[in-house]
XYZ file of C-alpha atoms in Angstrom:
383
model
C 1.614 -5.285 1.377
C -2.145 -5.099 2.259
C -3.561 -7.072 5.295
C -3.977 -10.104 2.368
C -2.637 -13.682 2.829
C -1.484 -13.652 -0.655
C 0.122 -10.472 -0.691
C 2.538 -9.943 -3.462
C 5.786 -8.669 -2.527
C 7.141 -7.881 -5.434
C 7.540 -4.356 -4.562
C 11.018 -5.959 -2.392
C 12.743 -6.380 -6.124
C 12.956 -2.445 -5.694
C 14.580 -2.095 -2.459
C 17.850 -2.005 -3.877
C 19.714 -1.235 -0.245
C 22.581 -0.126 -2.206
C 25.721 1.570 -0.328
C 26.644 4.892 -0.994
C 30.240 3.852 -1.964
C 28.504 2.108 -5.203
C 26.479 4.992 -6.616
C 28.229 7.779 -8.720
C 27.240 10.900 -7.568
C 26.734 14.522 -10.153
C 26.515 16.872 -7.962
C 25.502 20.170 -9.854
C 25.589 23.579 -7.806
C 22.877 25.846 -8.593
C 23.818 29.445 -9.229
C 21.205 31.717 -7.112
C 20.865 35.254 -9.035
C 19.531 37.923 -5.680
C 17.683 40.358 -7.075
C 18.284 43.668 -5.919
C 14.944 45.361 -3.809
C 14.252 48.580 -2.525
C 13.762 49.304 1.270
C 10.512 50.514 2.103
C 11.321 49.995 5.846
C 7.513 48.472 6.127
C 7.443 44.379 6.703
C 5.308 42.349 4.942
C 2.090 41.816 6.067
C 2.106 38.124 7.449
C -1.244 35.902 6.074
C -2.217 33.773 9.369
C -1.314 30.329 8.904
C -4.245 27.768 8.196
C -3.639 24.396 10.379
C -4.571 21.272 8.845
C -7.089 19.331 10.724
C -6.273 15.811 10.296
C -8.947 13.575 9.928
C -7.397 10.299 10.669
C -4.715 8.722 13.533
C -2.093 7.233 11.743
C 0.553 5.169 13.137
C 2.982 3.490 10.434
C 4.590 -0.076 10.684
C 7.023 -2.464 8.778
C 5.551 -5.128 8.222
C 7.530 -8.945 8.492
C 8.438 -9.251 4.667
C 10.322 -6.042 4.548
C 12.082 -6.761 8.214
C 13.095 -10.052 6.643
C 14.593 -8.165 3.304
C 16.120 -6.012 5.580
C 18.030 -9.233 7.859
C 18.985 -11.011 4.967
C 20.718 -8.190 3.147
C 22.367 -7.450 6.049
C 23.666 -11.024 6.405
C 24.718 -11.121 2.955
C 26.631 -8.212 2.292
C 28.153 -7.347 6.141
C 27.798 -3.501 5.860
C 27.500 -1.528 8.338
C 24.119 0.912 7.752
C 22.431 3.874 9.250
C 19.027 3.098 10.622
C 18.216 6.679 8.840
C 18.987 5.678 5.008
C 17.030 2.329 6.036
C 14.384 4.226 7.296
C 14.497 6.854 4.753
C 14.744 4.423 1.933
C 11.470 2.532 3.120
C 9.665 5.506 3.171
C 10.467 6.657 -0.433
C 9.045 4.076 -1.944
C 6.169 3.423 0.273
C 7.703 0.095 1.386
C 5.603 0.634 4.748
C 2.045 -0.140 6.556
C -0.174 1.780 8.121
C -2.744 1.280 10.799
C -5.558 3.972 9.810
C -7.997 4.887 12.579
C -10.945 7.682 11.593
C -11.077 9.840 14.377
C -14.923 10.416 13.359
C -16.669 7.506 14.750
C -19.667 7.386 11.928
C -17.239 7.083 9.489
C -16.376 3.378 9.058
C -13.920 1.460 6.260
C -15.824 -1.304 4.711
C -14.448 -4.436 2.724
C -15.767 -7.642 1.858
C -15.357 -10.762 3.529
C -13.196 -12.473 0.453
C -11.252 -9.675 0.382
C -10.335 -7.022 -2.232
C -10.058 -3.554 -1.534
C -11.035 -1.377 1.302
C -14.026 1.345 0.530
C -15.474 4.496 2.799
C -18.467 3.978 0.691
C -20.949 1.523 1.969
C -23.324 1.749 -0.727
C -20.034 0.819 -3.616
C -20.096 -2.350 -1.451
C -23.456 -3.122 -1.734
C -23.388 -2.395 -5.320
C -20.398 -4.824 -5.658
C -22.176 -7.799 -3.709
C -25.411 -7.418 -5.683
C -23.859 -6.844 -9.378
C -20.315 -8.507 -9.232
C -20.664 -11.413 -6.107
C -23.355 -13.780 -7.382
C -24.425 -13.064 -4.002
C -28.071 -13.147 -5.015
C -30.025 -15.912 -6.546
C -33.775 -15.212 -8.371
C -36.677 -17.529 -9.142
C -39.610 -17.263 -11.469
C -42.644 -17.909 -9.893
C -45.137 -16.927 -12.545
C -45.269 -15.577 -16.267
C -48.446 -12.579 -16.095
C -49.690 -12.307 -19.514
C -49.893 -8.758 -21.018
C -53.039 -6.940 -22.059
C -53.134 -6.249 -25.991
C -54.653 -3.065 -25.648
C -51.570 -0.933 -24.099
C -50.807 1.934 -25.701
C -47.285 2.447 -25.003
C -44.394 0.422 -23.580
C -40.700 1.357 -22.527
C -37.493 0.356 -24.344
C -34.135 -0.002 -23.065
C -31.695 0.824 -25.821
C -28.780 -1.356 -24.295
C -30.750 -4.249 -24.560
C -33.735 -4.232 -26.611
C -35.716 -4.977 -23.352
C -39.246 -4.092 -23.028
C -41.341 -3.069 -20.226
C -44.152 -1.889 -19.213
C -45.461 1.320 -17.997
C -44.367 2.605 -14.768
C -48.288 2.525 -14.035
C -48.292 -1.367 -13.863
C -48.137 -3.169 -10.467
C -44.849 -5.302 -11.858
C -42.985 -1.940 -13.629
C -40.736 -2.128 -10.539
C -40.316 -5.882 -10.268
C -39.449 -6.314 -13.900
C -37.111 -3.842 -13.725
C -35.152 -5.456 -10.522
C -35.198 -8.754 -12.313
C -33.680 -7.144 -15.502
C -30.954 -5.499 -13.602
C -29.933 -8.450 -11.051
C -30.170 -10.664 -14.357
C -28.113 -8.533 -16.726
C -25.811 -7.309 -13.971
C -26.345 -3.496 -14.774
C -24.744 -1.660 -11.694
C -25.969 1.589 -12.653
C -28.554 4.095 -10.333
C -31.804 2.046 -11.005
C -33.779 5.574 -10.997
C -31.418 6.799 -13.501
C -31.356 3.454 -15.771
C -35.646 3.969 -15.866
C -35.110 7.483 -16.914
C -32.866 6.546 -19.484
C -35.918 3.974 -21.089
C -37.375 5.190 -24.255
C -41.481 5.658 -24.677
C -42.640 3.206 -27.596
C -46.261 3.060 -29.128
C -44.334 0.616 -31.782
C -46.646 -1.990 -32.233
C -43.648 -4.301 -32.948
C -42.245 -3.323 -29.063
C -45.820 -3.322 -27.802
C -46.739 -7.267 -29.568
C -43.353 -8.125 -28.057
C -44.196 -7.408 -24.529
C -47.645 -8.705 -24.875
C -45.806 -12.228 -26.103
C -43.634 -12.630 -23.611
C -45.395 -11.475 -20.804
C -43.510 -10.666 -17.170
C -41.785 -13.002 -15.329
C -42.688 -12.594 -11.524
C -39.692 -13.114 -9.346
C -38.537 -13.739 -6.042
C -34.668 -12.951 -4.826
C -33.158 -14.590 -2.439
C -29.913 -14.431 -0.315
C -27.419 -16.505 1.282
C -29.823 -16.312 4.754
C -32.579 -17.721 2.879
C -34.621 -15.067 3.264
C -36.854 -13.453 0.073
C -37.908 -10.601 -1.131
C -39.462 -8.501 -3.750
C -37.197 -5.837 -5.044
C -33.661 -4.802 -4.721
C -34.882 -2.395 -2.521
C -35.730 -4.673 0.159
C -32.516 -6.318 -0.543
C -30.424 -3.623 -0.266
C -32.389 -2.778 3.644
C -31.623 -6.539 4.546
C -27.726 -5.925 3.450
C -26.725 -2.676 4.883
C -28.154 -4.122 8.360
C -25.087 -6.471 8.317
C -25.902 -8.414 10.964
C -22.789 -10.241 12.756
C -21.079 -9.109 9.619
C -22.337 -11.755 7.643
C -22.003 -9.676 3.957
C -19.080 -7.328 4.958
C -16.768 -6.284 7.021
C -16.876 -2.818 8.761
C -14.379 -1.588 11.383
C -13.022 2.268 12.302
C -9.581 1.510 11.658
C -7.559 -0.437 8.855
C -4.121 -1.905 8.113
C -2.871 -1.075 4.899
C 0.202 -0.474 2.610
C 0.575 2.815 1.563
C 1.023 1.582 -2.087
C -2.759 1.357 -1.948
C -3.199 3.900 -0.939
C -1.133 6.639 -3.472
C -3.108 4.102 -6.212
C -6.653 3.486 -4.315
C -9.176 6.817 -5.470
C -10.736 5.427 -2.022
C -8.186 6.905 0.286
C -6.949 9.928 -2.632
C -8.111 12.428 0.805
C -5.662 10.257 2.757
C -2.881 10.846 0.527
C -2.622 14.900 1.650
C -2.002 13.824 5.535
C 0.430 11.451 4.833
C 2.575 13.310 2.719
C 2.447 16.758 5.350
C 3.701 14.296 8.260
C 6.267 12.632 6.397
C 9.174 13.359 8.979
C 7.303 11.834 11.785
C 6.556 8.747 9.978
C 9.972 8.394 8.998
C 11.048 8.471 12.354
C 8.240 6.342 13.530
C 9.411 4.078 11.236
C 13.205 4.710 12.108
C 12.508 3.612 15.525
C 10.289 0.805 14.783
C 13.327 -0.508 12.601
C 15.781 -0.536 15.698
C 13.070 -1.688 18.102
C 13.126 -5.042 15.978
C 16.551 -5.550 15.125
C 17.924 -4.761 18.360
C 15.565 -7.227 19.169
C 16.785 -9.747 16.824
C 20.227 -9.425 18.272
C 21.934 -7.528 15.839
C 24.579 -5.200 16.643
C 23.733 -1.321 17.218
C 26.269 1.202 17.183
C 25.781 4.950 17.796
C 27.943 7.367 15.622
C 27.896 10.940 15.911
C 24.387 10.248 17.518
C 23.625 8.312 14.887
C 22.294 5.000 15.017
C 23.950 2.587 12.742
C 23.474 -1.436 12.983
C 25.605 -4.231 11.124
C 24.525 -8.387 11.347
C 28.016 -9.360 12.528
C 29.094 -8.852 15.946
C 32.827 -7.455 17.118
C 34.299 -10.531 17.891
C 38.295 -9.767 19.355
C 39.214 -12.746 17.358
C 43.057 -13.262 17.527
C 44.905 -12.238 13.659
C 47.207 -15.267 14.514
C 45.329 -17.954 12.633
C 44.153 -15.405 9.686
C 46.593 -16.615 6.595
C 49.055 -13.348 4.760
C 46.202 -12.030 2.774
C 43.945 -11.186 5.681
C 47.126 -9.811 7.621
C 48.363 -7.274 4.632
C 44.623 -6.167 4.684
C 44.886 -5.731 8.242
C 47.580 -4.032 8.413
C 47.312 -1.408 5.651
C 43.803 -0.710 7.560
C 45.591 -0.013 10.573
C 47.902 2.023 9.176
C 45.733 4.202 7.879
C 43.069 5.615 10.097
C 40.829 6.929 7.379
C 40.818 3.912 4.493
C 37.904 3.340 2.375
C 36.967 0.247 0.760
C 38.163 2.536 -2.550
C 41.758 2.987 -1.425
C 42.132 -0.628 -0.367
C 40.581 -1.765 -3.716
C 43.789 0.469 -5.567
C 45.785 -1.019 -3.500
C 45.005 -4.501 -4.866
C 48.160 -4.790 -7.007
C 50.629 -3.218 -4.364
C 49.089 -5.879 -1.981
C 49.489 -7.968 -4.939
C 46.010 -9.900 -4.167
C 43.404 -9.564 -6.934
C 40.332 -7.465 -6.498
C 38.107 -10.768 -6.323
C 39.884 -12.110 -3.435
C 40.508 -9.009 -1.673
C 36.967 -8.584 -1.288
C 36.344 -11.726 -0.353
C 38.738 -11.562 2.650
C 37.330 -7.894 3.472
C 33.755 -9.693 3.286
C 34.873 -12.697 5.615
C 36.908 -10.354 7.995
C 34.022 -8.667 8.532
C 31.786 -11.548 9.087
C 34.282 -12.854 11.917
C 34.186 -9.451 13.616
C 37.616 -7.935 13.396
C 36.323 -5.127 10.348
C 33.582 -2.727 9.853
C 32.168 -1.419 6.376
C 30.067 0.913 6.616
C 27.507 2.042 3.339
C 29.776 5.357 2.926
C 32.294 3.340 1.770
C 34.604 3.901 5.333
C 36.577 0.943 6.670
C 37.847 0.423 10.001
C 39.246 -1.985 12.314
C 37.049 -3.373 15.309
C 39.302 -4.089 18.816
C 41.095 -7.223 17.650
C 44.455 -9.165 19.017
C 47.236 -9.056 17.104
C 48.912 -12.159 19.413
């Protein structure tokens, strides 16, 4: 669910919506032992309370392919649900988007341009578009022959490369040219230390036979240089954003983010303001469907919404099974859709049928199901 046209939304599969009435429930009462202390008549000495500083404005969101989960299981099953266990349901498995804004200014989220993950580290994007973007292209421009008479080269043991001393004016180029070639992403000052000093005269006849290739880099702007170096001055100036992007504030799913190292100091802030992003996200829920017409009920001061509409249809065309439904309904106040389901046989209607006449009296408008399991009549006419 990450600002990516191709977004996999897989993660819907687990939004299993699921009424209460359906789950079986173990509830298991924990026995507390109190342990008996003395009274020293002195009160603990209270620590002072550390506040978190948060480091980032965030403002969650559901984003369109979870709205549209949430409409069409509404449509398809007719019960009546709490915004709350929507909400709350959402927010338990990370279902949700957030817009992150760094309330330092010098710190920036950077991505590239073909997408992929977002990074706080500008210098892990340079390293990706040098090493992994074939966003550099190199020409040889001249083979330098070797003098015979060096004394000692430098080996890489990765690759059997040789080089010459850091003393020679085209150490540094060589090097550059091996990297870029062989895509090793590693600190360059770190990969020179790591060469090994040879006075082989194998390593030393093999350098002076193949000489140095000279090169020249170039990138997509046509403009050359030297040494990665240079290169890597020309990239992190990023003019009109032509490598990467870089902007204060991201959209995100917070799936990335509980998986993404990147944002692992993110996590922390998220997880201490959990109740106000649930309830952001509660009310961002009604917002839309009470935009999309859907009916909104209040209960107890609690908001509940179904995707059928109380109709006052007249029970006069509705043929015997509907009526006996009706009626037992009515004549209890407090029915559930388990006491109507026992009923099935007394009723003598089959379970199948009975709750497809529960499911299409609630589509019309004349009953309410609510995910508890409760079932009640909505203001109908009998005549």
């Amino acid at each position: 669910m990450i600002d990516n046209p191709e977004k996999d939304i897989n993660s819907l599969n687990n939004f299993e919506f699921k009424p209460a009435w359906e789950n079986t429930r173990i509830t298991n009462k924990q026995e507390q032992n109190k342990k008996k202390t003395k009274k020293t008549g002195k009160r603990a000495t209270k620590l002072p309370h550390k506040q978190r500083v948060d480091e980032y404005k965030i403002n969650p969101y559901v984003n369109q392919d979870i709205i549209n989960a949430i409409k069409s299981k509404l449509k398809k099953d007719g019960i009546t649900r709490s915004i709350n266990s929507i909400s709350k349901e959402i927010e338990d498995k990370n279902l949700y988007e957030v817009t992150i804004e760094s309330l330092d200014k010098k710190k920036k989220f950077f991505r590239l341009k073909d997408g992929g993950g977002y990074s706080l580290d500008e210098n892990q994007i340079v390293k990706k578009l040098l090493f992994n973007n074939n966003l550099l292209n190199f020409d040889v421009v001249e083979k330098v022959k070797v003098n015979k008479g060096l004394k000692s080269v430098l080996l890489c043991n990765k690759t059997n490369a040789v080089f010459p001393p850091t003393s020679h004016n085209l150490f540094h180029n060589a090097i550059d040219h091996h990297l870029i070639k062989n895509k090793i992403d590693e600190n360059r000052e770190k990969y020179i230390n790591s060469l090994i000093k040879s006075k082989e005269s194998e390593h030393i006849d093999k350098l002076s036979s193949d000489g140095i290739n000279v090169c020249v880099f170039y990138l997509p702007n046509s403009k050359k240089f030297s040494s990665i170096s240079a290169i890597t001055k020309e990239i992190k100036e990023n003019q009109n954003q032509q490598f990467y992007k870089e902007s204060e504030t991201v959209k995100i799913g917070v799936k990335e983010i509980f998986t993404n190292p990147v944002f692992k100091h993110i996590q922390p802030q998220i997880k201490s303001n959990a109740k106000k992003i649930r309830k952001s996200i509660e009310l961002d829920i009604l917002r839309i469907l009470r935009k999309s017409k859907y009916h909104i009920i209040s209960v107890n001061s609690q908001n509940f919404v179904c995707a059928y509409h109380p109709s006052g249809n007249s029970t006069k065309e509705l043929n015997s099974q509907a009526k006996k439904i009706i009626d037992i309904i009515d004549a209890h106040k407090t029915n559930s859709i388990q006491s109507i389901m026992n009923d099935s046989e007394k009723l003598s209607i089959s379970k199948l049928n009975l709750m497809k006449e529960i499911k299409w009296l609630i589509h019309i408008g004349i009953v309410r199901l609510y995910e508890s399991g409760k079932i009640e009549l909505i203001n109908y006419d009998k005549n």
